[in-house]
Short mmCIF file of C-alpha atoms in Angstrom, two decimals:
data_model
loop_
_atom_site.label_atom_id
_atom_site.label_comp_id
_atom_site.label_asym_id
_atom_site.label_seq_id
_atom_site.Cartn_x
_atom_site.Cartn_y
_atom_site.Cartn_z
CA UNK A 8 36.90 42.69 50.83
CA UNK A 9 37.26 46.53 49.65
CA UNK A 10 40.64 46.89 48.02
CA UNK A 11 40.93 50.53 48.85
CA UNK A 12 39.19 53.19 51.42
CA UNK A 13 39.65 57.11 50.89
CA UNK A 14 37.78 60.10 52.32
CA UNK A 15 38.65 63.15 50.42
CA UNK A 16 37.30 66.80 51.49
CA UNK A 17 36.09 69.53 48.20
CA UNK A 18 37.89 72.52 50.30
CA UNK A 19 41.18 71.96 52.61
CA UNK A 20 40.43 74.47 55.44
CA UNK A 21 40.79 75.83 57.52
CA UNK A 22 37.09 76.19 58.67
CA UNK A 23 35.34 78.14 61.07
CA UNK A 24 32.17 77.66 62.85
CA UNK A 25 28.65 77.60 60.98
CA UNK A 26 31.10 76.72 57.93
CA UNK A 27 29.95 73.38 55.83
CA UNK A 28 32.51 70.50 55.57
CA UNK A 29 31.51 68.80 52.49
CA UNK A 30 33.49 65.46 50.98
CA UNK A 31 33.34 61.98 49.55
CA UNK A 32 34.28 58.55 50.75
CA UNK A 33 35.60 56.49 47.67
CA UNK A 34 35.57 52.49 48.01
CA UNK A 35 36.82 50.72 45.99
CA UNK A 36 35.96 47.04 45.41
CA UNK A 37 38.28 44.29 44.43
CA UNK A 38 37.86 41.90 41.15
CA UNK A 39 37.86 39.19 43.81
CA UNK A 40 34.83 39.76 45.85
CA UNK A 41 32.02 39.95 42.56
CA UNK A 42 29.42 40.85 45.03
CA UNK A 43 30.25 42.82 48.41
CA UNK A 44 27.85 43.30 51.32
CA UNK A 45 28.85 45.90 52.84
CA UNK A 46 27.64 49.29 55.07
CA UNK A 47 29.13 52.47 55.02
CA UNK A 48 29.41 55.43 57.60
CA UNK A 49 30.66 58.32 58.01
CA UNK A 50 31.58 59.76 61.71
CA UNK A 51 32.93 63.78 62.04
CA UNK A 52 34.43 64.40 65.43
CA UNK A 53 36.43 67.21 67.38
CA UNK A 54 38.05 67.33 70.79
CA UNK A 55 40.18 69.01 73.07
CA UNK A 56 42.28 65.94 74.95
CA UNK A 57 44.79 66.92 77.82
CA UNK A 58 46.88 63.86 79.40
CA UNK A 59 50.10 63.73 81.71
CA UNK A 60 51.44 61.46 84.31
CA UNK A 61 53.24 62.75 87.05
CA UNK A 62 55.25 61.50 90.01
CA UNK A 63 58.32 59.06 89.93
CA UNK A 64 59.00 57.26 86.24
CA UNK A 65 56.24 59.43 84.39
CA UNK A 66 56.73 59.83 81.02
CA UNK A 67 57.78 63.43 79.76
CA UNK A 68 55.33 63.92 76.88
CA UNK A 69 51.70 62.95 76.68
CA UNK A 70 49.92 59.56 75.66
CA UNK A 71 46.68 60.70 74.26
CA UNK A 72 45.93 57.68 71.98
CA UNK A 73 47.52 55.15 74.34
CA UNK A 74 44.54 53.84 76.38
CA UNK A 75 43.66 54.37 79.79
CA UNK A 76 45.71 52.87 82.52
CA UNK A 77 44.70 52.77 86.20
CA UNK A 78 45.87 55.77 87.80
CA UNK A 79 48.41 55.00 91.03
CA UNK A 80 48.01 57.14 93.50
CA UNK A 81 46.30 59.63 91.26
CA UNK A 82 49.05 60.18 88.77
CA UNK A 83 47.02 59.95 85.35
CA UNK A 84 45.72 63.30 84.90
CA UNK A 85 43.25 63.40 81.86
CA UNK A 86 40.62 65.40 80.60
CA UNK A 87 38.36 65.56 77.49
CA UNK A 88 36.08 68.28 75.82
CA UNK A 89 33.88 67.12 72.96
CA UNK A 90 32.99 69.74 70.33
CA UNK A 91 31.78 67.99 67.63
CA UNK A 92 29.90 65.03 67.10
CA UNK A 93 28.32 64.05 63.67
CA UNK A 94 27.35 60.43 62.30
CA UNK A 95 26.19 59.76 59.12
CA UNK A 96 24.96 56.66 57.13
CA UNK A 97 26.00 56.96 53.69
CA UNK A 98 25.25 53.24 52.59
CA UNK A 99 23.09 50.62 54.59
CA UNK A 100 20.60 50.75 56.49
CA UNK A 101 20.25 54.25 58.95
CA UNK A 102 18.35 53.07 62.49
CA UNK A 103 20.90 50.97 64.65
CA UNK A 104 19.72 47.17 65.74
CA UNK A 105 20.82 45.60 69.24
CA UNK A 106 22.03 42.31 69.10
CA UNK A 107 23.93 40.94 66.39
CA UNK A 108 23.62 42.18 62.53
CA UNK A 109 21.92 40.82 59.89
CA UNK A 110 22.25 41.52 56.03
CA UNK A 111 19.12 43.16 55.97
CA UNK A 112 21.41 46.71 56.48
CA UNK A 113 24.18 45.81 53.92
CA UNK A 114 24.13 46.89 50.58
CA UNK A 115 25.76 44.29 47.44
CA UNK A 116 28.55 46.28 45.61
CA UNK A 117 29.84 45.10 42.22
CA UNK A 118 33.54 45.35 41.95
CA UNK A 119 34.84 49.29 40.82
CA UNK A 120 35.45 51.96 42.64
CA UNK A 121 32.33 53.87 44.48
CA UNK A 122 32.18 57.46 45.82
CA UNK A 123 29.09 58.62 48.37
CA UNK A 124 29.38 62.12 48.68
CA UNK A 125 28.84 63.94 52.32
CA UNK A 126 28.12 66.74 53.81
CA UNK A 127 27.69 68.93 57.41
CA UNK A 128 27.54 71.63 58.73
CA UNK A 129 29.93 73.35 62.03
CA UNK A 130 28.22 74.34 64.87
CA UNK A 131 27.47 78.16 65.10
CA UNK A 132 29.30 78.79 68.05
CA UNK A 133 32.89 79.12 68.20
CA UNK A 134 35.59 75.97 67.86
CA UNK A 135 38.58 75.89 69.41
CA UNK A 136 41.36 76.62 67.19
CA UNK A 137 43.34 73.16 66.21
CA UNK A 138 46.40 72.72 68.33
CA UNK A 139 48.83 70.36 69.01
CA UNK A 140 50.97 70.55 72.05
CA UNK A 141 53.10 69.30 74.37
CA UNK A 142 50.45 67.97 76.99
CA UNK A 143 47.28 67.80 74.83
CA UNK A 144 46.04 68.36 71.45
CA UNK A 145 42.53 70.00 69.93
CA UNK A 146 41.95 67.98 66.70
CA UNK A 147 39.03 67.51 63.82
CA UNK A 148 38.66 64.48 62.39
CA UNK A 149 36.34 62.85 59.51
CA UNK A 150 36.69 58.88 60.06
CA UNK A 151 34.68 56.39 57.16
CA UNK A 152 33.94 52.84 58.62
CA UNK A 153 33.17 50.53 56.29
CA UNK A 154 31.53 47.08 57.61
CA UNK A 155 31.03 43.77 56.35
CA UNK A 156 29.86 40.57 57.67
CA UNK A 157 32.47 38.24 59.25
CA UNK A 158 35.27 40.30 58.40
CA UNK A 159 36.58 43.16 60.33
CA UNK A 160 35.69 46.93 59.63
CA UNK A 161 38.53 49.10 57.39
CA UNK A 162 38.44 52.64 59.05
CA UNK A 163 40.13 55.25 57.56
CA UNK A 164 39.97 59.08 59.60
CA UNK A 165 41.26 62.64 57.75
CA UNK A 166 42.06 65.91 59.72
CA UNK A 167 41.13 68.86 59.02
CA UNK A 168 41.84 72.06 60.20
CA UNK A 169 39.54 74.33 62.17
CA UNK A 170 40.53 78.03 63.55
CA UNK A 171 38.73 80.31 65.93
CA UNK A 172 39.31 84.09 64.60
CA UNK A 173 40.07 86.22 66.72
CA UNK A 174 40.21 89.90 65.50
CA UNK A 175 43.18 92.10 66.86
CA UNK A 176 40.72 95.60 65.68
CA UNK A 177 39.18 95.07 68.99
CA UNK A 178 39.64 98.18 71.61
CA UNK A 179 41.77 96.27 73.94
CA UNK A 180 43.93 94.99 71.06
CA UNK A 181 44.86 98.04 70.08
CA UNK A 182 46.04 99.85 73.67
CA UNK A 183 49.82 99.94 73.70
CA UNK A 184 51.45 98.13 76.85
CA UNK A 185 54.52 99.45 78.86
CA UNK A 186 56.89 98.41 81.89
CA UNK A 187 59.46 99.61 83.57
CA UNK A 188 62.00 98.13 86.46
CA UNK A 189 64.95 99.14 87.99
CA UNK A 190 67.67 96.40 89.38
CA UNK A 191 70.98 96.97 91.92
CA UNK A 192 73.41 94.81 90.46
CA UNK A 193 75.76 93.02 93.44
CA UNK A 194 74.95 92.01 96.70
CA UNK A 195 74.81 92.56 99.87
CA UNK A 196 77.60 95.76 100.75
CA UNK A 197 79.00 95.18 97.25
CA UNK A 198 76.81 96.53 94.97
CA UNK A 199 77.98 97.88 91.85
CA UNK A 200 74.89 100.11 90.99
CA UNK A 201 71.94 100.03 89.20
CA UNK A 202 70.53 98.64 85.91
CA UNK A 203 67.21 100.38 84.48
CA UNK A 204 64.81 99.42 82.30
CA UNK A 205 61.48 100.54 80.42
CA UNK A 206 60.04 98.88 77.06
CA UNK A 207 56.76 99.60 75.73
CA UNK A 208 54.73 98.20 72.49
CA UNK A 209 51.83 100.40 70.42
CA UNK A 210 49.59 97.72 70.61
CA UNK A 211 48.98 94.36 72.06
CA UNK A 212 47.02 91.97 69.32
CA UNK A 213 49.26 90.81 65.75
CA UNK A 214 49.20 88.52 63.68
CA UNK A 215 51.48 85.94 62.06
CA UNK A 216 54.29 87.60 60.04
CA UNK A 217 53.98 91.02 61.51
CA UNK A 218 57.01 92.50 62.80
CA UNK A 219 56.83 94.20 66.06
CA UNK A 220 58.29 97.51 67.00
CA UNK A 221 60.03 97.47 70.29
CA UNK A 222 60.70 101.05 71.96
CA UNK A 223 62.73 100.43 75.04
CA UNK A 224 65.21 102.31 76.83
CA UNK A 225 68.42 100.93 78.72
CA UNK A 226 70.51 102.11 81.18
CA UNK A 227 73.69 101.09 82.80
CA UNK A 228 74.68 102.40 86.15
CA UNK A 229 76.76 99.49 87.16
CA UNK A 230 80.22 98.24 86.53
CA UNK A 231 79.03 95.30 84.29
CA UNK A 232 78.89 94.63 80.36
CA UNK A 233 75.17 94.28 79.78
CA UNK A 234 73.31 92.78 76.53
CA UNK A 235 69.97 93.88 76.11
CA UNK A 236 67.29 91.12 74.46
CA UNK A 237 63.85 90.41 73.10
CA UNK A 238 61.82 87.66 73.02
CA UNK A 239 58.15 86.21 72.13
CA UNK A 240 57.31 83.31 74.89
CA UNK A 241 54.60 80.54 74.09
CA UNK A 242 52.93 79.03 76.90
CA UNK A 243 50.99 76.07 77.10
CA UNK A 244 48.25 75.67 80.10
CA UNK A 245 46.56 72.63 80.58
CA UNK A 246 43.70 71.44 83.27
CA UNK A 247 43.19 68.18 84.36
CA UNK A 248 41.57 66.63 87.27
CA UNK A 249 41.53 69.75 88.73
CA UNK A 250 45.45 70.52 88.60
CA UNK A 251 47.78 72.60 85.89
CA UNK A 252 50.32 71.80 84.01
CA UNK A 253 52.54 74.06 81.82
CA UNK A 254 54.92 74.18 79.13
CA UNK A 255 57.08 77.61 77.76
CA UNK A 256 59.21 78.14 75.00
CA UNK A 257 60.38 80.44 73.06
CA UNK A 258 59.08 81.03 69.29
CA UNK A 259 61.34 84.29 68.40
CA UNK A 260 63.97 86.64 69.49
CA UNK A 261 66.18 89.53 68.85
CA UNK A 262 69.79 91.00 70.52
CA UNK A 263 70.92 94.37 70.94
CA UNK A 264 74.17 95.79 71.41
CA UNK A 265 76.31 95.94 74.35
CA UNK A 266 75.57 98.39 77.08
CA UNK A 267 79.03 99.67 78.51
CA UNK A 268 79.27 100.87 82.36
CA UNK A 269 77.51 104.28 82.77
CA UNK A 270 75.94 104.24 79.12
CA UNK A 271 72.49 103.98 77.79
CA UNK A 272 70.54 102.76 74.98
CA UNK A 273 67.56 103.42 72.63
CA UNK A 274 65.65 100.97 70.81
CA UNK A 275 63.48 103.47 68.57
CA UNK A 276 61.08 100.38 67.13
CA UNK A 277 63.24 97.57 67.28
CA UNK A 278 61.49 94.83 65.10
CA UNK A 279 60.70 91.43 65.77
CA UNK A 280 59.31 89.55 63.83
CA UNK A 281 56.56 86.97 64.58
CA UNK A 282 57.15 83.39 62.97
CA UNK A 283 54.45 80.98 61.54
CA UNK A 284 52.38 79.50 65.34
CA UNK A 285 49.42 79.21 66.53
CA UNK A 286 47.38 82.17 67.14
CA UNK A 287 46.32 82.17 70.85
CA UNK A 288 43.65 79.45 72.29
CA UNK A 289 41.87 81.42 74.90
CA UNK A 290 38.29 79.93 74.80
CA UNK A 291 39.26 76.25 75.70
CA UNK A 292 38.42 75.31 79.32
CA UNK A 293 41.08 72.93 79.68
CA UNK A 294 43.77 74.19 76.92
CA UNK A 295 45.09 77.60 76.95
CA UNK A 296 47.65 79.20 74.86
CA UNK A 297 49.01 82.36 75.94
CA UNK A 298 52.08 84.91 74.14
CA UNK A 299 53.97 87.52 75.54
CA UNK A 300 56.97 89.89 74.69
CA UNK A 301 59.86 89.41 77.39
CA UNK A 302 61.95 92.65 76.81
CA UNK A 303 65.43 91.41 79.30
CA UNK A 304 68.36 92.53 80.00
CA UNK A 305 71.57 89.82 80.26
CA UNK A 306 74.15 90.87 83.45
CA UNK A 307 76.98 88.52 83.69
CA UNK A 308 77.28 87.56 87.06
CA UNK A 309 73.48 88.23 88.25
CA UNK A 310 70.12 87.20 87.56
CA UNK A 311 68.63 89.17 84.48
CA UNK A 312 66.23 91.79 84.51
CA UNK A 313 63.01 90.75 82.41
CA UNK A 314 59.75 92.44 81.76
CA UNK A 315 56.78 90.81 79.96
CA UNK A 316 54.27 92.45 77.76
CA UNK A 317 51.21 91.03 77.22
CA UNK A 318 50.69 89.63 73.47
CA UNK A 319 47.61 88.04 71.85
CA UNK A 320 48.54 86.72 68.44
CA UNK A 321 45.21 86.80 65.92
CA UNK A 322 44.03 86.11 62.98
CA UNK A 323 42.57 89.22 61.38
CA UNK A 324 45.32 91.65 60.85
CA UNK A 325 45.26 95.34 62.20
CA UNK A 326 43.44 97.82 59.95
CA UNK A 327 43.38 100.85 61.97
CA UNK A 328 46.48 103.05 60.44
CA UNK A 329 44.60 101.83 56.89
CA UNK A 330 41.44 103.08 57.77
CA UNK A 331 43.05 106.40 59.23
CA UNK A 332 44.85 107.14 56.04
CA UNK A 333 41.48 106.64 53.99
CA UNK A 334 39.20 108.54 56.50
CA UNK A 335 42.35 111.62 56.17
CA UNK A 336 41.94 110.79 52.40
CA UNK A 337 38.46 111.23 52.18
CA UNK A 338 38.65 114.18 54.34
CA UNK A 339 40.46 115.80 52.23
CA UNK A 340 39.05 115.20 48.75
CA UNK A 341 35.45 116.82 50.55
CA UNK A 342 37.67 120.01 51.83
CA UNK A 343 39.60 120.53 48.72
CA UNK A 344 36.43 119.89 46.33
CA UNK A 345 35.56 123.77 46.30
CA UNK A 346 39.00 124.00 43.91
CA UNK A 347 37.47 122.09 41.10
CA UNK A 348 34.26 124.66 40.66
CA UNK A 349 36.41 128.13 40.89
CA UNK A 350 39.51 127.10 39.17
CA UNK A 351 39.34 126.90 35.09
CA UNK A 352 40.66 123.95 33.21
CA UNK A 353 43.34 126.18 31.77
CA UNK A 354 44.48 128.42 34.10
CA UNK A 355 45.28 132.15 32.43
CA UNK A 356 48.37 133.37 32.87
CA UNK A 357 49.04 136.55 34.40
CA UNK A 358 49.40 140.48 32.72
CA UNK A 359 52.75 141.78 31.72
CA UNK A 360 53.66 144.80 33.87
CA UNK A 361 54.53 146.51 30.72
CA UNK A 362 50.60 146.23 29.93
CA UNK A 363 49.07 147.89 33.15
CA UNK A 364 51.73 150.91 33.49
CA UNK A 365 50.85 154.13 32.16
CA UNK A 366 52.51 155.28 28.90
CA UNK A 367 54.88 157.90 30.32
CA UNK A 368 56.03 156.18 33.33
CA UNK A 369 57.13 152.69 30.75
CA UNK A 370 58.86 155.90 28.33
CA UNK A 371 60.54 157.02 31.01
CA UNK A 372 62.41 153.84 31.99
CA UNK A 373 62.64 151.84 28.43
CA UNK A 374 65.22 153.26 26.09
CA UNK A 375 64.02 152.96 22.03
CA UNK A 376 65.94 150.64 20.19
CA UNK A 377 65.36 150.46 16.50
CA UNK A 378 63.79 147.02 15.81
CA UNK A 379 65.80 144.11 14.73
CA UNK A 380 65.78 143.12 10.97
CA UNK A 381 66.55 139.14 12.15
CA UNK A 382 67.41 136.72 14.26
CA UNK A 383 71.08 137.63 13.77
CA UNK A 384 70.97 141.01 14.75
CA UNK A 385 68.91 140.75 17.72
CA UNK A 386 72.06 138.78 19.38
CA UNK A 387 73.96 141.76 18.39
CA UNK A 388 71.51 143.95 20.66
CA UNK A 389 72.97 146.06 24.40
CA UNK A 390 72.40 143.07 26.99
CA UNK A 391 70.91 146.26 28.74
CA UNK A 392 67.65 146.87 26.66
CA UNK A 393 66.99 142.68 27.42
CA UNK A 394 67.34 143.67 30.90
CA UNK A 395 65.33 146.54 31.00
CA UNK A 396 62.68 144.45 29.09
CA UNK A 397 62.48 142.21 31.93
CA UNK A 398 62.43 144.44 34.64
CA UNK A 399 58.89 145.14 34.44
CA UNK A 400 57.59 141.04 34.32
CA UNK A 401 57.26 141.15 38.31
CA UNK A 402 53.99 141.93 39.60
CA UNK A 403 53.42 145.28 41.32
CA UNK A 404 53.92 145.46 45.39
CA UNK A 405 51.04 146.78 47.39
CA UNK A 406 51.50 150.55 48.38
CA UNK A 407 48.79 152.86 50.28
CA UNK A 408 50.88 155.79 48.29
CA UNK A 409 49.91 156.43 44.44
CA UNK A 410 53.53 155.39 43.42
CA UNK A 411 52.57 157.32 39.64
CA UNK A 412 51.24 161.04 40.59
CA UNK A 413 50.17 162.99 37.92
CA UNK A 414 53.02 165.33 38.26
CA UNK A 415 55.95 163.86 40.09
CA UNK A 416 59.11 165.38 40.29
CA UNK A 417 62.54 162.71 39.26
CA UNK A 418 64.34 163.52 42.75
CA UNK A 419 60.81 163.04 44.81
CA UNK A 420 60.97 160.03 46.91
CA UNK A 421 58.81 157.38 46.43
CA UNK A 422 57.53 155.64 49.34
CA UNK A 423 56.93 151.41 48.88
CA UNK A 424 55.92 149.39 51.36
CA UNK A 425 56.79 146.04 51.40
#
């Protein structure tokens, strides 16, 4: 008899459909058989399995690999959807026989290990992500059955992951959802006035990891201590035998402050973040997995005020504010290319006023200072002749009036417009 049997995949997953699942099976035979007849497949299997009893004494959790009992009174509720089915021969003989075997499909192996390589190919269409829930699971298995005459088969079965992608880009992804609801705290001729709310999201696909921004707005009319809260809901749908059965928890959440009586509140993008889970199932006929973002409100002393966004949690992350900023980008470098033909490498600087004045007009305003033998005595210089130096470095204003006439008189007045 083998000593060992081990199926082994060349990539771990996840994989998608159309996507090739390639492996080996390794057997390895004992010292003690010297010769083994033996046959080897290879079977590659997915379902989706839901299963739940109900009535008196039913169990709370499922019993997929328990086997079928006899329903009473048509408590068993089960259902099964088969998505992939492969079988492959990878040592013996290939067609099947009726009747019992005979050692015409074995094959002797001398004792060592073996390995028979495999290989197949995911349907095109798309597989139900894998899940594993409360009421039912969606799984992928690879099982090797190794046979041998007058001894029982060793099986041996891997998982492996498969996802469906679903690609939050789409148009109805990326529409922002919003609510609103108003509640009268107190009953009956004792009310204590009313509690608003409105919350709204930007869009309604993410993806694992992403952090949503909340924008909400609270306000307290009543007489009451209110805490407003977020939270991201998972729930679980399953069909069977033509009845539903659900299961909701609660994956994440977030508190805000305290609302006093007659104040309000702001959440300007409130994050929550989404943890690792399952990205939604929505093209499973009899498993479902839905999300949504419950935006409440806590009132001591009454029933709280909830509203539920919509929420579809994918697998290829939003790109649209990316591609936005590139488009702007590229818009930009094509309107701002003129620039590079018209302006020089090394820009020139602009001409000293001193250089475009006439003569007589620089005379009249520059007083004559004897030039400076050094360094030293240029410190000793008026601070006045460095100011009227720099007096004429700003650039001219614009003036409709010839501001230096040929023959202009010192008390004239000169007209500048600025």
């Amino acid at each position: 008899m083998a000593s060992s049997l081990e199926v082994s995949l060349a990539e771990p997953g996840p994989f998608c459909g159309g996507d090739r699942v390639s492996g080996a099976v390794a057997v390895e035979v004992s010292a003690a058989s010297a010769l083994a007849l033996c046959a080897l497949r290879l079977e590659a299997s997915g379902a989706a399995r839901a299963a739940w009893s109900e009535g008196p004494g039913a169990p709370s959790a499922s019993a997929l690999e328990a086997p079928p009992s006899p329903s009473v009174s048509g408590a068993r509720r089960e259902a099964q959807v088969l998505f992939l089915d492969v079988r492959q021969v990878l040592l013996g003989r290939e067609e099947e026989q009726e009747g019992p075997r005979d050692d015409e499909g074995l094959v002797l192996l001398e004792p060592g290990k073996h390995e028979f390589p495999f290989s197949f190919q995911l349907p095109e269409q798309p597989l139900a992500t894998s899940f594993t829930g409360k009421y039912g699971s969606i799984q992928y298995f690879v099982k090797a059955i190794l046979e041998r005459p007058l001894a029982p088969s060793q099986i041996v079965q891997r998982e492996f992951q498969v996802i469906s992608h679903i690609d939050v880009n789409s148009p109805v992804l990326l529409t922002p959802a919003r609510q609103c609801q108003e509640k009268m705290v107190g009953c009956w001729f004792f009310t204590s006035g009313p509690v608003s709310l409105s919350a709204k999201i930007e869009r309604k696909g993410y993806c694992n990891g992403e952090a949503i921004p909340i924008y909400a707005e609270i306000e307290n009319c009543s007489s009451r201590l209110i805490v407003p809260k977020a939270a991201i809901f998972q729930t679980q749908t399953y069909l069977a035998s033509g009845k539903t059965k659900t299961f909701r928890q609660m994956v994440a959440n977030v508190r805000g402050n305290h609302v006093a009586s007659g104040s309000t509140d702001t959440w300007n993008g409130k994050t929550l973040k989404i943890p690792p889970v399952t990205p939604s199932i929505l093209d499973c006929c009899i498993i479902r997995v839905d999300y949504s973002l419950a935006v409440y409100i806590h009132i001591p002393g009454a029933k709280k005020l909830m509203l539920e966004l919509p929420l579809v949690i994918g697998t290829i992350p939003c790109t649209a504010f990316s591609s936005r900023n590139s488009s702007l980008v590229s818009q930009f470098s094509v309107d701002m290319s003129w620039l590079a033909l018209t302006m020089p490498e090394h820009p020139e600087a602009p001409p000293n006023y001193a250089d475009i004045v006439s003569e007589e007009e620089f005379s009249r305003h520059v007083t004559a200072y004897p030039p400076a033998v050094d360094c030293d005595e240029q410190l000793c210089c008026p601070m006045f002749a460095y100011i009227q130096e720099f007096r004429f470095q700003p650039p001219p204003l614009y003036s409709e009036i010839d501001p230096h006439p040929t023959e202009v008189e010192d008390n004239q007045p000169v007209s500048i417009m600025s």
